[in-house]
Tab-separated table of C-alpha atoms and ligand atoms in Angstrom:
chain	number	residue	atom	x	y	z
A	1	MET	CA	105.040	82.415	106.199
A	2	ALA	CA	106.744	83.313	109.480
A	3	ALA	CA	110.249	83.290	108.027
A	4	PRO	CA	111.790	86.734	108.387
A	5	THR	CA	113.175	88.387	105.275
A	6	PRO	CA	116.968	88.310	105.134
A	7	THR	CA	117.309	92.029	105.790
A	8	GLN	CA	115.303	91.783	108.982
A	9	ALA	CA	117.208	88.719	110.043
A	10	GLU	CA	120.605	90.164	109.415
A	11	MET	CA	120.132	93.840	110.044
A	12	SER	CA	118.405	95.882	112.684
A	13	PRO	CA	116.713	99.085	111.500
A	14	ASP	CA	119.468	101.070	113.210
A	15	ALA	CA	122.175	99.113	111.444
A	16	LEU	CA	120.464	99.723	108.091
A	17	LEU	CA	120.213	103.404	108.842
A	18	ASP	CA	123.857	103.513	109.742
A	19	LEU	CA	124.825	101.928	106.424
A	20	ASP	CA	122.521	104.273	104.528
A	21	ARG	CA	124.225	107.258	106.126
A	22	ARG	CA	127.613	105.876	105.264
A	23	HIS	CA	127.072	104.909	101.662
A	24	VAL	CA	123.874	106.131	100.007
A	25	TRP	CA	123.857	109.570	98.409
A	26	HIS	CA	120.184	110.506	98.023
A	27	PRO	CA	118.921	112.493	95.022
A	28	PHE	CA	117.732	116.102	95.443
A	29	THR	CA	118.715	115.819	99.116
A	30	GLN	CA	120.991	117.940	101.295
A	31	MET	CA	122.892	115.068	102.839
A	32	GLN	CA	124.205	117.155	105.736
A	33	VAL	CA	120.712	117.513	107.184
A	34	TRP	CA	119.258	114.220	105.930
A	35	PRO	CA	119.942	112.328	109.188
A	36	ASP	CA	118.187	115.052	111.238
A	37	ASP	CA	114.777	114.021	109.962
A	38	GLU	CA	114.804	110.436	111.201
A	39	PRO	CA	114.917	108.891	107.737
A	40	LEU	CA	112.278	106.277	107.002
A	41	ILE	CA	113.388	103.000	105.523
A	42	ILE	CA	110.559	101.480	103.512
A	43	GLU	CA	110.454	97.730	103.566
A	44	ARG	CA	107.186	96.758	101.903
A	45	ALA	CA	103.839	98.042	100.757
A	46	GLU	CA	100.168	97.136	100.595
A	47	GLY	CA	97.831	98.902	98.207
A	48	ASN	CA	98.273	102.627	98.694
A	49	TRP	CA	100.313	102.188	101.862
A	50	LEU	CA	104.061	102.040	102.440
A	51	ILE	CA	105.359	100.178	105.476
A	52	ASP	CA	108.728	100.894	107.073
A	53	VAL	CA	111.204	98.589	108.821
A	54	HIS	CA	109.473	99.251	112.153
A	55	GLY	CA	106.119	98.191	110.696
A	56	ARG	CA	104.733	101.730	110.663
A	57	ARG	CA	102.197	102.361	107.893
A	58	PHE	CA	101.995	105.516	105.793
A	59	LEU	CA	99.589	106.498	103.046
A	60	ASP	CA	101.655	107.065	99.887
A	61	GLY	CA	100.442	110.614	99.201
A	62	VAL	CA	102.781	111.267	96.276
A	63	SER	CA	102.639	107.877	94.527
A	64	SER	CA	106.300	107.194	95.366
A	65	LEU	CA	107.358	110.295	93.450
A	66	TRP	CA	104.495	110.331	90.959
A	67	VAL	CA	104.797	106.811	89.605
A	68	THR	CA	102.415	104.429	91.411
A	69	VAL	CA	99.124	104.202	89.519
A	70	HIS	CA	96.894	101.379	90.796
A	71	GLY	CA	98.631	100.943	94.137
A	72	HIS	CA	101.612	98.858	95.192
A	73	ARG	CA	101.779	95.098	94.761
A	74	ARG	CA	98.974	94.853	92.245
A	75	LYS	CA	98.478	91.149	91.704
A	76	GLU	CA	98.061	91.511	87.931
A	77	ILE	CA	101.308	93.456	87.510
A	78	ASP	CA	103.230	91.211	89.905
A	79	GLU	CA	102.062	88.188	87.922
A	80	ALA	CA	102.835	89.720	84.538
A	81	ILE	CA	106.418	90.356	85.637
A	82	ARG	CA	106.746	86.833	87.052
A	83	ALA	CA	105.381	85.316	83.850
A	84	GLN	CA	107.834	87.361	81.787
A	85	LEU	CA	110.680	86.265	84.098
A	86	ASP	CA	109.936	82.693	83.064
A	87	ARG	CA	110.529	83.687	79.436
A	88	VAL	CA	113.345	86.262	79.361
A	89	ALA	CA	114.281	89.193	81.618
A	90	HIS	CA	116.169	91.201	79.040
A	91	SER	CA	117.036	91.121	75.370
A	92	THR	CA	118.194	94.124	73.346
A	93	LEU	CA	116.198	96.193	70.843
A	94	LEU	CA	119.395	97.104	68.988
A	95	GLY	CA	118.990	94.846	65.959
A	96	LEU	CA	116.490	92.492	67.676
A	97	ALA	CA	112.834	92.713	68.623
A	98	ASN	CA	111.079	91.286	71.671
A	99	VAL	CA	107.472	90.313	72.274
A	100	PRO	CA	106.334	92.638	75.118
A	101	SER	CA	107.840	95.739	73.492
A	102	ILE	CA	105.912	95.026	70.281
A	103	LEU	CA	102.613	94.513	72.091
A	104	LEU	CA	103.133	97.588	74.248
A	105	ALA	CA	103.922	99.785	71.246
A	106	LYS	CA	100.608	98.781	69.705
A	107	GLU	CA	98.761	99.459	72.982
A	108	LEU	CA	100.352	102.889	73.292
A	109	VAL	CA	99.559	103.861	69.714
A	110	ASP	CA	95.920	102.851	70.285
A	111	LEU	CA	95.803	104.944	73.454
A	112	VAL	CA	97.449	108.223	72.382
A	113	PRO	CA	95.879	110.812	70.037
A	114	ASP	CA	95.502	109.744	66.384
A	115	GLY	CA	98.548	110.349	64.242
A	116	LEU	CA	101.105	109.326	66.873
A	117	THR	CA	102.205	105.997	65.464
A	118	ARG	CA	105.895	105.416	66.189
A	119	VAL	CA	107.227	104.416	69.600
A	120	PHE	CA	110.858	104.909	70.595
A	121	TYR	CA	111.648	103.372	73.985
A	122	SER	CA	114.097	104.525	76.637
A	123	ASP	CA	114.274	104.230	80.419
A	124	SER	CA	113.417	107.506	82.143
A	125	GLY	CA	111.525	110.705	81.678
A	126	SER	CA	114.787	112.532	81.079
A	127	THR	CA	115.823	110.196	78.296
A	128	SER	CA	112.381	110.371	76.670
A	129	VAL	CA	112.910	114.140	76.464
A	130	GLU	CA	116.495	113.784	75.167
A	131	VAL	CA	115.128	111.570	72.413
A	132	ALA	CA	112.439	114.103	71.427
A	133	LEU	CA	114.974	116.958	71.378
A	134	LYS	CA	117.481	115.045	69.271
A	135	MET	CA	114.838	113.663	66.923
A	136	SER	CA	113.329	117.084	66.266
A	137	TYR	CA	116.780	118.570	65.655
A	138	GLN	CA	117.769	115.809	63.262
A	139	TYR	CA	114.325	115.907	61.599
A	140	TRP	CA	114.879	119.469	60.365
A	141	LEU	CA	118.451	118.700	59.277
A	142	GLN	CA	117.133	115.893	57.126
A	143	ARG	CA	114.275	117.979	55.774
A	144	GLY	CA	116.874	120.442	54.480
A	145	ARG	CA	116.177	123.112	57.125
A	146	PRO	CA	119.373	123.073	59.236
A	147	GLU	CA	118.671	126.606	60.498
A	148	LYS	CA	115.814	125.156	62.589
A	149	ALA	CA	118.155	124.107	65.376
A	150	ARG	CA	116.937	125.852	68.517
A	151	PHE	CA	114.311	125.134	71.149
A	152	ALA	CA	111.782	127.121	73.148
A	153	ALA	CA	110.559	126.095	76.588
A	154	LEU	CA	108.450	127.512	79.405
A	155	GLY	CA	109.977	129.711	82.080
A	156	GLU	CA	109.793	127.247	84.929
A	157	ALA	CA	109.964	124.117	82.847
A	158	TYR	CA	111.140	120.821	84.279
A	159	HIS	CA	111.981	118.021	81.881
A	160	GLY	CA	114.502	115.902	83.776
A	161	ASP	CA	118.103	115.967	84.934
A	162	THR	CA	120.263	114.957	81.981
A	163	LEU	CA	122.049	117.835	80.255
A	164	GLY	CA	119.672	118.165	77.303
A	165	SER	CA	116.617	118.095	79.520
A	166	VAL	CA	118.279	120.495	81.981
A	167	SER	CA	119.013	122.842	79.049
A	168	VAL	CA	115.303	123.157	78.319
A	169	GLY	CA	114.587	123.257	82.072
A	170	GLY	CA	113.933	126.571	83.763
A	171	VAL	CA	113.716	125.918	87.501
A	172	ASP	CA	116.565	128.169	88.640
A	173	LEU	CA	117.142	126.386	91.924
A	174	PHE	CA	117.807	123.109	90.123
A	175	HIS	CA	119.239	124.309	86.837
A	176	SER	CA	121.058	127.651	87.063
A	177	LYS	CA	124.303	126.161	88.419
A	178	PHE	CA	124.722	124.138	85.251
A	179	ARG	CA	124.119	126.949	82.732
A	180	GLY	CA	127.757	126.838	81.657
A	181	LEU	CA	127.239	123.299	80.401
A	182	LEU	CA	123.977	123.854	78.576
A	183	PHE	CA	122.755	124.935	75.134
A	184	PRO	CA	120.801	128.214	75.013
A	185	VAL	CA	117.011	128.024	74.860
A	186	GLU	CA	114.307	130.599	74.085
A	187	ARG	CA	111.914	131.172	76.983
A	188	LEU	CA	108.165	131.522	76.961
A	189	PRO	CA	106.551	133.025	80.062
A	190	THR	CA	105.141	130.503	82.521
A	191	PRO	CA	101.373	130.537	81.910
A	192	HIS	CA	100.322	130.619	85.538
A	193	ALA	CA	97.857	133.212	86.757
A	194	TYR	CA	98.651	133.359	90.496
A	195	ARG	CA	102.094	134.870	90.005
A	196	TRP	CA	101.616	136.311	86.520
A	197	THR	CA	103.592	139.545	86.153
A	198	GLY	CA	103.496	139.992	82.369
A	199	ASP	CA	101.274	142.184	80.218
A	200	GLY	CA	97.517	141.666	80.164
A	201	ASP	CA	95.895	138.600	81.602
A	202	CYS	CA	97.844	135.402	81.910
A	203	LEU	CA	96.304	133.468	79.009
A	204	GLU	CA	96.351	136.260	76.444
A	205	GLY	CA	99.666	137.674	77.643
A	206	SER	CA	101.510	134.376	77.521
A	207	LEU	CA	100.132	133.539	74.067
A	208	ALA	CA	101.012	137.005	72.775
A	209	ALA	CA	104.579	136.457	74.012
A	210	ALA	CA	104.689	133.116	72.199
A	211	GLU	CA	103.383	134.660	68.980
A	212	LYS	CA	105.972	137.426	69.182
A	213	LEU	CA	108.810	134.972	69.752
A	214	PHE	CA	107.664	132.739	66.896
A	215	GLN	CA	107.394	135.709	64.519
A	216	GLU	CA	110.908	136.827	65.378
A	217	LYS	CA	112.661	133.495	65.741
A	218	GLY	CA	110.293	130.790	64.518
A	219	ARG	CA	112.457	130.216	61.466
A	220	GLU	CA	115.254	129.010	63.778
A	221	LEU	CA	113.079	126.971	66.121
A	222	ALA	CA	113.085	123.197	65.769
A	223	ALA	CA	110.550	122.598	68.529
A	224	VAL	CA	108.706	123.954	71.526
A	225	ILE	CA	108.594	121.724	74.595
A	226	VAL	CA	105.871	121.979	77.242
A	227	GLU	CA	104.394	120.046	80.111
A	228	PRO	CA	100.726	120.082	79.092
A	229	LEU	CA	98.094	121.410	81.570
A	230	VAL	CA	100.225	121.159	84.711
A	231	GLN	CA	103.869	122.120	85.233
A	232	GLY	CA	104.645	119.571	87.904
A	233	ALA	CA	108.075	120.189	89.390
A	234	ALA	CA	107.642	123.974	89.116
A	235	GLY	CA	105.022	123.587	91.859
A	236	MET	CA	101.948	122.040	90.216
A	237	LEU	CA	101.311	125.186	88.167
A	238	VAL	CA	98.001	124.768	86.365
A	239	GLN	CA	97.740	126.404	82.941
A	240	PRO	CA	94.701	128.451	81.940
A	241	SER	CA	92.375	126.397	79.785
A	242	GLY	CA	92.878	127.045	76.082
A	243	TYR	CA	96.593	127.715	76.471
A	244	LEU	CA	97.842	124.414	75.127
A	245	ARG	CA	95.423	124.309	72.216
A	246	ARG	CA	96.275	127.818	71.082
A	247	LEU	CA	100.006	127.275	71.592
A	248	SER	CA	99.797	124.172	69.408
A	249	GLU	CA	98.022	126.203	66.694
A	250	LEU	CA	100.805	128.802	66.816
A	251	CYS	CA	103.383	126.028	66.465
A	252	ARG	CA	101.640	124.643	63.371
A	253	LYS	CA	101.364	128.092	61.839
A	254	HIS	CA	105.082	128.760	62.307
A	255	GLU	CA	106.254	125.238	61.363
A	256	ILE	CA	107.595	124.442	64.812
A	257	LEU	CA	107.328	120.926	66.189
A	258	LEU	CA	105.504	120.520	69.495
A	259	ILE	CA	106.912	118.232	72.183
A	260	CYS	CA	104.447	117.457	74.987
A	261	ASP	CA	106.208	116.073	78.038
A	262	GLU	CA	103.551	113.923	79.724
A	263	VAL	CA	106.047	112.201	81.998
A	264	ALA	CA	104.152	113.529	85.037
A	265	THR	CA	100.685	114.137	83.568
A	266	GLY	CA	100.331	110.895	81.598
A	267	PHE	CA	98.330	107.819	82.612
A	268	GLY	CA	95.313	109.396	84.205
A	269	ARG	CA	96.864	111.905	86.594
A	270	THR	CA	94.951	114.906	85.271
A	271	GLY	CA	91.661	113.001	84.993
A	272	THR	CA	92.084	111.856	81.379
A	273	MET	CA	94.532	109.271	80.118
A	274	PHE	CA	96.712	112.040	78.680
A	275	ALA	CA	96.525	115.754	79.434
A	276	VAL	CA	96.632	116.705	75.731
A	277	GLU	CA	93.200	115.096	75.252
A	278	GLN	CA	91.586	117.855	77.319
A	279	GLU	CA	92.760	120.453	74.803
A	280	GLY	CA	92.238	118.336	71.686
A	281	VAL	CA	95.942	118.560	70.884
A	282	ARG	CA	98.001	116.069	68.915
A	283	PRO	CA	101.659	116.959	69.501
A	284	ASP	CA	104.514	115.854	67.230
A	285	PHE	CA	106.146	114.104	70.175
A	286	LEU	CA	104.535	112.709	73.301
A	287	CYS	CA	106.983	111.774	76.084
A	288	VAL	CA	105.813	109.284	78.706
A	289	ALA	CA	107.571	107.561	81.602
A	290	LYS	CA	106.680	107.755	85.318
A	291	GLY	CA	103.277	106.023	85.370
A	292	LEU	CA	103.857	103.865	82.302
A	293	THR	CA	104.669	100.684	84.251
A	294	GLY	CA	102.231	101.495	87.039
A	295	GLY	CA	105.203	102.567	89.143
A	296	TYR	CA	107.015	99.244	88.972
A	297	LEU	CA	110.018	99.536	86.674
A	298	PRO	CA	111.857	102.278	84.807
A	299	LEU	CA	110.537	102.562	81.262
A	300	ALA	CA	109.864	105.500	78.982
A	301	ALA	CA	108.659	106.127	75.455
A	302	THR	CA	108.826	108.978	72.967
A	303	ILE	CA	105.893	108.611	70.607
A	304	THR	CA	105.940	110.449	67.290
A	305	THR	CA	104.318	110.690	63.868
A	306	ASP	CA	104.883	109.009	60.517
A	307	GLU	CA	105.904	112.434	59.246
A	308	VAL	CA	108.857	112.594	61.680
A	309	TYR	CA	109.664	108.918	61.271
A	310	SER	CA	109.813	109.102	57.477
A	311	ALA	CA	112.458	111.847	57.606
A	312	PHE	CA	114.833	109.261	59.074
A	313	LEU	CA	114.399	106.702	56.299
A	314	GLY	CA	117.024	106.149	53.603
A	315	THR	CA	119.768	103.774	52.609
A	316	VAL	CA	122.367	102.902	55.240
A	317	ALA	CA	124.940	104.919	53.310
A	318	GLU	CA	122.770	108.043	53.539
A	319	GLU	CA	123.311	108.033	57.327
A	320	ARG	CA	119.826	109.277	58.190
A	321	THR	CA	119.618	106.712	61.003
A	322	PHE	CA	118.687	107.922	64.487
A	323	PHE	CA	121.924	107.090	66.273
A	324	HIS	CA	120.576	106.946	69.793
A	325	GLY	CA	119.683	104.116	72.146
A	326	HIS	CA	119.987	103.100	75.763
A	327	THR	CA	121.209	99.657	76.655
A	328	TYR	CA	118.008	98.588	78.432
A	329	THR	CA	115.711	100.106	75.811
A	330	GLY	CA	112.470	98.127	75.517
A	331	ASN	CA	113.234	95.923	78.518
A	332	PRO	CA	110.757	93.005	78.405
A	333	LEU	CA	110.037	92.946	82.152
A	334	ALA	CA	109.211	96.652	82.155
A	335	CYS	CA	107.087	96.332	79.001
A	336	ALA	CA	105.194	93.389	80.544
A	337	ALA	CA	104.505	95.512	83.636
A	338	ALA	CA	103.274	98.362	81.431
A	339	LEU	CA	100.920	96.058	79.514
A	340	ALA	CA	99.418	94.818	82.790
A	341	ASN	CA	99.136	98.412	84.034
A	342	LEU	CA	97.190	99.484	80.937
A	343	GLU	CA	94.980	96.402	81.129
A	344	ILE	CA	93.903	97.423	84.661
A	345	PHE	CA	92.839	100.848	83.353
A	346	ARG	CA	90.606	99.098	80.833
A	347	ARG	CA	89.173	96.429	83.069
A	348	GLU	CA	88.545	98.551	86.153
A	349	LYS	CA	87.539	101.706	84.270
A	350	THR	CA	90.007	103.553	86.471
A	351	LEU	CA	89.336	106.953	84.926
A	352	ASP	CA	85.607	106.695	85.677
A	353	ARG	CA	86.139	105.196	89.113
A	354	MET	CA	88.428	107.997	90.270
A	355	ARG	CA	86.089	110.846	89.299
A	356	PRO	CA	84.182	110.979	92.621
A	357	ILE	CA	87.479	110.760	94.498
A	358	ILE	CA	88.779	113.794	92.613
A	359	GLU	CA	85.567	115.620	93.590
A	360	ARG	CA	85.934	114.559	97.195
A	361	LEU	CA	89.494	115.878	97.292
A	362	ALA	CA	88.295	119.144	95.732
A	363	THR	CA	85.734	119.566	98.513
A	364	HIS	CA	88.393	119.044	101.180
A	365	LEU	CA	90.785	121.383	99.394
A	366	ALA	CA	88.207	124.178	99.376
A	367	GLU	CA	88.395	124.059	103.188
A	368	ILE	CA	92.176	123.996	103.211
A	369	ALA	CA	92.266	126.986	100.857
A	370	ARG	CA	90.826	129.106	103.670
A	371	LEU	CA	93.771	128.558	106.026
A	372	GLU	CA	95.738	131.649	106.960
A	373	HIS	CA	98.949	130.704	105.166
A	374	VAL	CA	97.561	128.996	102.093
A	375	GLY	CA	98.104	131.260	99.091
A	376	GLU	CA	96.654	129.106	96.353
A	377	VAL	CA	95.301	125.586	95.983
A	378	ARG	CA	95.732	124.121	92.516
A	379	GLN	CA	94.142	120.906	91.333
A	380	ARG	CA	93.897	119.138	88.021
A	381	GLY	CA	92.540	115.667	88.636
A	382	MET	CA	94.885	113.839	90.994
A	383	MET	CA	97.635	116.460	90.644
A	384	ILE	CA	97.435	118.935	93.494
A	385	GLY	CA	99.654	121.751	94.757
A	386	ILE	CA	99.034	123.821	97.895
A	387	GLU	CA	101.188	126.929	97.866
A	388	LEU	CA	102.023	128.187	101.345
A	389	VAL	CA	102.724	131.903	101.698
A	390	HIS	CA	103.917	134.089	104.516
A	391	ASP	CA	101.282	136.691	103.711
A	392	ARG	CA	98.163	136.003	101.677
A	393	ALA	CA	97.555	139.637	100.755
A	394	THR	CA	101.007	140.280	99.295
A	395	LYS	CA	101.708	136.652	98.302
A	396	ALA	CA	105.048	137.073	100.101
A	397	GLU	CA	106.893	133.769	100.223
A	398	PHE	CA	108.342	132.018	103.217
A	399	PRO	CA	112.170	132.141	103.045
A	400	TYR	CA	113.588	129.072	101.269
A	401	GLY	CA	115.865	128.287	104.212
A	402	ASP	CA	112.909	128.024	106.616
A	403	ARG	CA	111.873	124.803	104.880
A	404	VAL	CA	108.226	125.380	105.661
A	405	GLY	CA	107.075	122.914	102.999
A	406	HIS	CA	109.443	120.303	104.305
A	407	ARG	CA	108.284	120.811	107.887
A	408	VAL	CA	104.645	120.449	106.872
A	409	CYS	CA	105.473	117.146	105.191
A	410	LEU	CA	107.302	115.936	108.313
A	411	ALA	CA	104.258	116.890	110.392
A	412	ALA	CA	101.973	114.997	107.991
A	413	ARG	CA	104.021	111.855	108.653
A	414	LYS	CA	102.905	111.952	112.277
A	415	HIS	CA	99.361	111.746	110.979
A	416	GLY	CA	100.168	108.735	108.808
A	417	VAL	CA	100.715	110.340	105.426
A	418	LEU	CA	103.896	110.535	103.348
A	419	LEU	CA	104.308	113.690	101.269
A	420	ARG	CA	107.184	115.458	99.570
A	421	PRO	CA	107.065	119.208	98.928
A	422	LEU	CA	108.397	121.371	96.125
A	423	GLY	CA	109.777	124.327	98.065
A	424	ASN	CA	106.774	125.952	99.734
A	425	VAL	CA	104.297	123.991	97.644
A	426	ILE	CA	102.856	120.870	99.240
A	427	VAL	CA	102.265	118.286	96.563
A	428	LEU	CA	99.489	115.724	96.672
A	429	MET	CA	99.683	113.177	93.897
A	430	PRO	CA	97.995	110.073	95.282
A	431	PRO	CA	97.698	106.818	93.360
A	432	LEU	CA	94.620	106.683	91.125
A	433	SER	CA	93.476	103.811	93.348
A	434	LEU	CA	92.962	106.167	96.303
A	435	THR	CA	89.779	105.280	98.227
A	436	ALA	CA	87.269	107.708	99.717
A	437	ASP	CA	88.514	106.978	103.260
A	438	GLU	CA	92.088	107.514	102.175
A	439	ALA	CA	91.144	110.800	100.508
A	440	ASP	CA	89.637	111.928	103.817
A	441	LEU	CA	92.755	110.911	105.734
A	442	LEU	CA	95.029	112.609	103.215
A	443	ALA	CA	93.132	115.888	103.538
A	444	SER	CA	92.819	115.808	107.319
A	445	ALA	CA	96.501	114.969	107.830
A	446	LEU	CA	97.458	117.752	105.462
A	447	ARG	CA	95.199	120.254	107.156
A	448	LYS	CA	96.532	119.432	110.625
A	449	ALA	CA	100.115	119.552	109.399
A	450	ILE	CA	99.694	122.979	107.780
A	451	VAL	CA	98.038	124.398	110.877
A	452	GLU	CA	100.686	122.947	113.196
A	453	VAL	CA	103.589	124.367	111.236
A	454	THR	CA	102.271	127.702	109.953
A	455	GLU	CA	99.836	128.790	112.680
A	456	THR	CA	101.079	127.284	115.911
A	457	GLY	CA	104.594	126.138	114.994
B	501	PLP	C1	109.900	113.505	86.478
B	501	PLP	C2	109.829	114.261	85.187
B	501	PLP	C3	110.815	114.094	84.201
B	501	PLP	C4	112.050	113.271	84.426
B	501	PLP	O1	111.764	111.914	84.580
B	501	PLP	P1	112.899	110.943	85.181
B	501	PLP	O2	112.310	109.601	85.029
B	501	PLP	O3	113.094	111.368	86.602
B	501	PLP	O4	114.121	111.158	84.364
B	501	PLP	C5	110.641	114.742	82.999
B	501	PLP	N1	109.581	115.522	82.780
B	501	PLP	C6	108.615	115.712	83.697
B	501	PLP	C7	107.448	116.565	83.370
B	501	PLP	C8	108.719	115.100	84.940
B	501	PLP	O5	107.801	115.319	85.890
């Protein structure tokens, strides 16, 4: 197999880079400074490693933006997609069914908490949230409660980048510019102790605020949306234990539907298959995407109850239909990849296998937590955030424009690890297939990078 791939044959790395600069507009990226950082062009991967066009190898420390589960190029997933290619690549779910989407729906229903029985497919985390928002809104209309038309969300929520999901989003840097386009949303305080400024302690204070809001406005609320256990894009903010369970009880009491957005936390990231399991919560909607296909193909699902589903039943003339669908909904290739992904969890007992790795990372992180400019280290399973601060005593932040998080991630590259920060929070979200040696490398590269940038840099 000495034959070069066409890109290598036709294009030098420099020529590729030149074309990228000319034509590709990268997401969440200031394009004016993008070329300054010697962009990497990834060409292939092996296991938990990404390899660029120069043949340099990097440990994929953020699972290619939180999606890769069992590593890249897993034979079983590769083969499942190839086998599906020999049958059909795509066929619509609008008025037709297809085999992999049926099998996957059954698998998902078996996997999620009891009572979640109906699977509505779409193609991204954002769309899975749009679906939950629209379904909950229409649910109350069709139950004869049209006044229940508003939503509540957490202060620093992130639920995607389409307008509905941005409306419920609360990360000012990303979302405030678009406020003029968005529907208004009630806010619950972010339940995060490190920067808690509300009354009382974080857990009791944030629940008291929720109870107060529900008493005042619960009658108008269709649903509350939360990222369970960990608010990812807000900076890996870990919720106090008990928060989700008690919030879900408040929702039940006030007849408010609960949407749990497990787009980031789903598929083992927090140590259990779904984060809601750790709090014994069965939401009315569970949104999944990122890890669903093992990081191979875009696919999402919004999983709901018979109770919600039945509110949409009626004759055609009654117009209770859920008029929503994306063209590639239930794509057979993506569903085949997802089935293979879930089969690996079962066969390899991934959740058991990763437990000592999570412990090993925790041990390393305890060391890193002592560094001069580390404010807080947060970990829930394989989801980790290291918040860098200018001053540990006052928790004063580094100025946004200093790009300290970004510089730490660039420094980590020199030590063979690819990371992507969220502001001044360094995110580690390795594939669940991370080995002990790789965990050691990840931690040592991170430690060196933080020291280089914040202590000597
Ligand atoms: C990434 C993410 C989304 C959006 O998913 P996309 O596939 O990028 O649209 C939604 N919710 C959470 C919690 C996420 O982390």
